[in-house]
C-alpha angles and dihedrals in degrees: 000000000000123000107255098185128207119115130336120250115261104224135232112353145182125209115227121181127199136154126227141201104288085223096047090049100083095043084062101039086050087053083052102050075045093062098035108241148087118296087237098058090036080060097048093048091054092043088050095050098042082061113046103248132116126286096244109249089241097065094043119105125260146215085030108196085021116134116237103232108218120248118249093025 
């Protein structure tokens, strides 16, 4: 099988829906874009730390200490 690329799969997952105040949801997608991911994975971050688990490896940053290179060099 070739590598194909594109992103790794995520594991094993759960769905969770909630709703939220219309006037608090772009305060948190733009938390989210801050922090540059998904406002899924941005929730599940702040679920996991609230409450005292483990940020999943797959929302932790990486390439940590590597440079950016810029784009159009």
């Amino acid at each position: 099988m070739t590598n194909r690329g594109g992103r790794k799969p995520k594991g094993n997952r759960a769905a969770i829906s909630c709703r939220v105040p219309s006037d608090q949801k772009p305060l948190f997608e733009e938390a989210a874009r801050a922090a540059g991911m998904p406002l899924g994975d941005y929730v599940a971050v702040i679920l996991a730390e609230h409450h005292g688990f483990p940020v999943p490896e797959y929302l932790l940053p990486r390439n940590k200490g590597q440079a950016e290179l810029p784009i159009g060099a």
